[in-house]
Coordinates of C-alpha atoms in Angstrom, one line a residue:
M538 CA -45.1 -51.2 24.9
L539 CA -48.3 -49.2 24.6
H540 CA -50.1 -49.3 21.3
H541 CA -51.1 -45.8 20.1
Q542 CA -54.1 -45.4 17.9
S543 CA -53.9 -43.2 14.9
Q544 CA -56.4 -40.6 14.3
H545 CA -58.2 -42.7 11.7
E546 CA -58.6 -45.8 13.8
L547 CA -61.6 -45.9 16.0
P548 CA -62.0 -48.1 19.1
E549 CA -63.8 -51.3 18.2
P550 CA -67.1 -50.6 20.0
T551 CA -67.4 -47.2 18.4
A552 CA -66.8 -48.6 14.9
I553 CA -69.5 -51.2 15.4
A554 CA -71.9 -48.6 16.6
Q555 CA -71.2 -46.4 13.5
I556 CA -71.7 -49.4 11.2
R557 CA -75.0 -50.2 12.9
S558 CA -76.0 -46.5 12.6
H559 CA -75.2 -46.5 8.9
I560 CA -77.1 -49.8 8.4
Q561 CA -80.1 -48.3 10.2
L562 CA -79.9 -45.1 8.1
G563 CA -79.7 -47.3 4.9
K564 CA -82.8 -49.2 6.0
A565 CA -84.6 -46.0 6.6
Y566 CA -83.7 -44.7 3.1
A567 CA -84.8 -48.1 1.6
D568 CA -88.1 -48.0 3.5
E569 CA -88.8 -44.4 2.3
L570 CA -87.9 -45.4 -1.3
D571 CA -90.2 -48.4 -1.0
H572 CA -93.0 -46.2 0.2
I573 CA -92.5 -43.7 -2.6
L574 CA -92.3 -46.5 -5.3
F575 CA -95.4 -48.1 -3.9
E576 CA -97.3 -44.8 -4.0
V577 CA -96.2 -44.1 -7.6
F578 CA -97.3 -47.6 -8.7
H579 CA -100.6 -47.2 -6.7
Y580 CA -101.5 -43.9 -8.5
L581 CA -100.3 -45.1 -11.8
A582 CA -102.4 -48.3 -11.5
L583 CA -105.5 -46.3 -10.5
F584 CA -105.0 -44.0 -13.4
V585 CA -104.7 -46.9 -15.8
I586 CA -107.8 -48.6 -14.4
G587 CA -109.7 -45.3 -14.5
A588 CA -108.7 -44.6 -18.0
S589 CA -109.6 -48.1 -19.1
I590 CA -113.1 -47.7 -17.6
V591 CA -113.6 -44.3 -19.3
W592 CA -112.3 -45.8 -22.6
S593 CA -114.6 -48.8 -22.4
A594 CA -117.6 -46.6 -21.5
V595 CA -116.9 -44.3 -24.4
I596 CA -116.6 -47.3 -26.8
A597 CA -119.9 -48.8 -25.5
Y598 CA -121.6 -45.4 -25.8
W599 CA -120.3 -44.9 -29.3
G600 CA -121.7 -48.4 -30.2
M601 CA -125.1 -47.2 -29.0
V602 CA -124.9 -44.1 -31.1
V603 CA -123.9 -46.1 -34.2
H604 CA -126.9 -48.4 -33.7
G605 CA -129.2 -45.5 -33.1
H606 CA -130.6 -46.9 -29.9
A607 CA -129.7 -48.3 -26.5
T608 CA -131.1 -51.5 -25.1
I609 CA -131.7 -52.0 -21.4
S610 CA -128.6 -54.2 -21.4
D611 CA -126.6 -51.3 -22.8
I612 CA -127.8 -48.9 -20.2
L613 CA -127.0 -51.4 -17.4
L614 CA -123.5 -51.7 -18.9
L615 CA -123.1 -47.9 -18.6
F616 CA -124.2 -48.2 -14.9
I617 CA -121.6 -50.8 -14.4
Y618 CA -119.0 -48.4 -15.8
L619 CA -120.3 -45.6 -13.7
E620 CA -120.1 -47.7 -10.5
L621 CA -116.6 -48.9 -11.4
G622 CA -115.5 -45.3 -12.0
A623 CA -117.0 -44.2 -8.7
M624 CA -115.2 -47.0 -6.9
V625 CA -111.9 -46.0 -8.4
G626 CA -112.5 -42.4 -7.4
I627 CA -113.4 -43.3 -3.9
Y628 CA -110.4 -45.6 -3.6
F629 CA -108.2 -42.8 -5.1
K630 CA -109.4 -40.3 -2.4
T631 CA -109.6 -42.6 0.6
S632 CA -107.4 -45.6 -0.1
A633 CA -110.3 -47.7 1.1
M634 CA -112.0 -50.2 -1.1
P635 CA -115.8 -49.6 -1.0
V636 CA -117.1 -53.1 -0.8
R637 CA -120.7 -51.9 -1.4
C638 CA -119.7 -50.5 -4.8
L639 CA -118.4 -53.9 -5.8
I640 CA -121.7 -55.5 -4.7
F641 CA -123.7 -52.9 -6.7
V642 CA -121.6 -53.8 -9.7
A643 CA -122.3 -57.5 -9.2
I644 CA -126.0 -56.8 -8.8
T645 CA -126.1 -54.8 -11.9
A646 CA -124.1 -57.4 -13.9
L647 CA -126.4 -60.1 -12.7
S648 CA -129.4 -58.0 -13.6
R649 CA -127.9 -57.5 -17.1
L650 CA -127.3 -61.3 -17.4
L651 CA -130.9 -62.0 -16.3
I652 CA -132.4 -59.6 -18.8
A653 CA -130.1 -61.0 -21.6
D654 CA -131.1 -64.6 -20.7
V655 CA -134.9 -63.7 -20.7
Q656 CA -134.6 -61.9 -24.0
A657 CA -132.6 -64.7 -25.7
H658 CA -134.6 -67.7 -24.5
H659 CA -138.1 -66.3 -23.9
Q660 CA -138.7 -69.1 -21.4
E661 CA -138.5 -69.8 -17.8
S662 CA -135.5 -71.8 -16.5
L663 CA -133.8 -72.8 -13.4
N664 CA -131.0 -70.3 -14.2
L665 CA -133.5 -67.4 -13.7
L666 CA -134.1 -68.7 -10.2
W667 CA -130.4 -69.0 -9.4
V668 CA -129.5 -65.5 -10.7
S669 CA -132.5 -64.0 -9.0
G670 CA -131.5 -65.7 -5.7
A671 CA -127.9 -64.4 -6.1
I672 CA -129.3 -60.8 -6.6
V673 CA -131.4 -61.1 -3.4
L674 CA -128.4 -62.5 -1.5
L675 CA -126.2 -59.6 -2.7
A676 CA -128.9 -57.1 -1.8
L677 CA -129.1 -58.6 1.7
S678 CA -125.4 -58.4 2.1
T679 CA -125.4 -54.7 1.3
L680 CA -128.1 -54.3 3.9
L681 CA -126.0 -56.2 6.4
I682 CA -122.9 -54.2 5.6
R683 CA -124.8 -50.9 5.9
T684 CA -126.4 -51.8 9.2
S685 CA -123.2 -53.1 10.7
S686 CA -121.4 -49.9 9.8
L687 CA -123.9 -47.6 11.5
P688 CA -122.8 -46.3 14.8
S689 CA -124.5 -48.2 17.7
S690 CA -126.8 -46.3 20.0
K691 CA -125.4 -47.8 23.3

């Protein structure tokens, strides 16, 4: 006796193909949702970081206004905030982390540390040599990064 298939029953290979198709469609939707959620988190995190930088810079500046003057350390701190803000702006526009900006922040922070150390202790120490050496090393690394990113003339 022949078995007749009803309208709602699909042959076995077609049913498996449809299930695979639905799974692939579900994966595509999940991937798209993942991408959207990542972008939302990415922009939200950049906004929070940028707002924190601006907030910190305003508080630091207000402290200078209240004291009636700014020290060299205060000005270097404002430069650090400026570089961090520029770095967030560049990352927001290009999605690329500008390594040189991070190095500039490190150089400025070490310079601030060096000045604070000299002002506080008024004497020479081995720490001055180590911090100065770190600044020179960071400066050389920016030179290396800059020259390696230039197009070659071959």
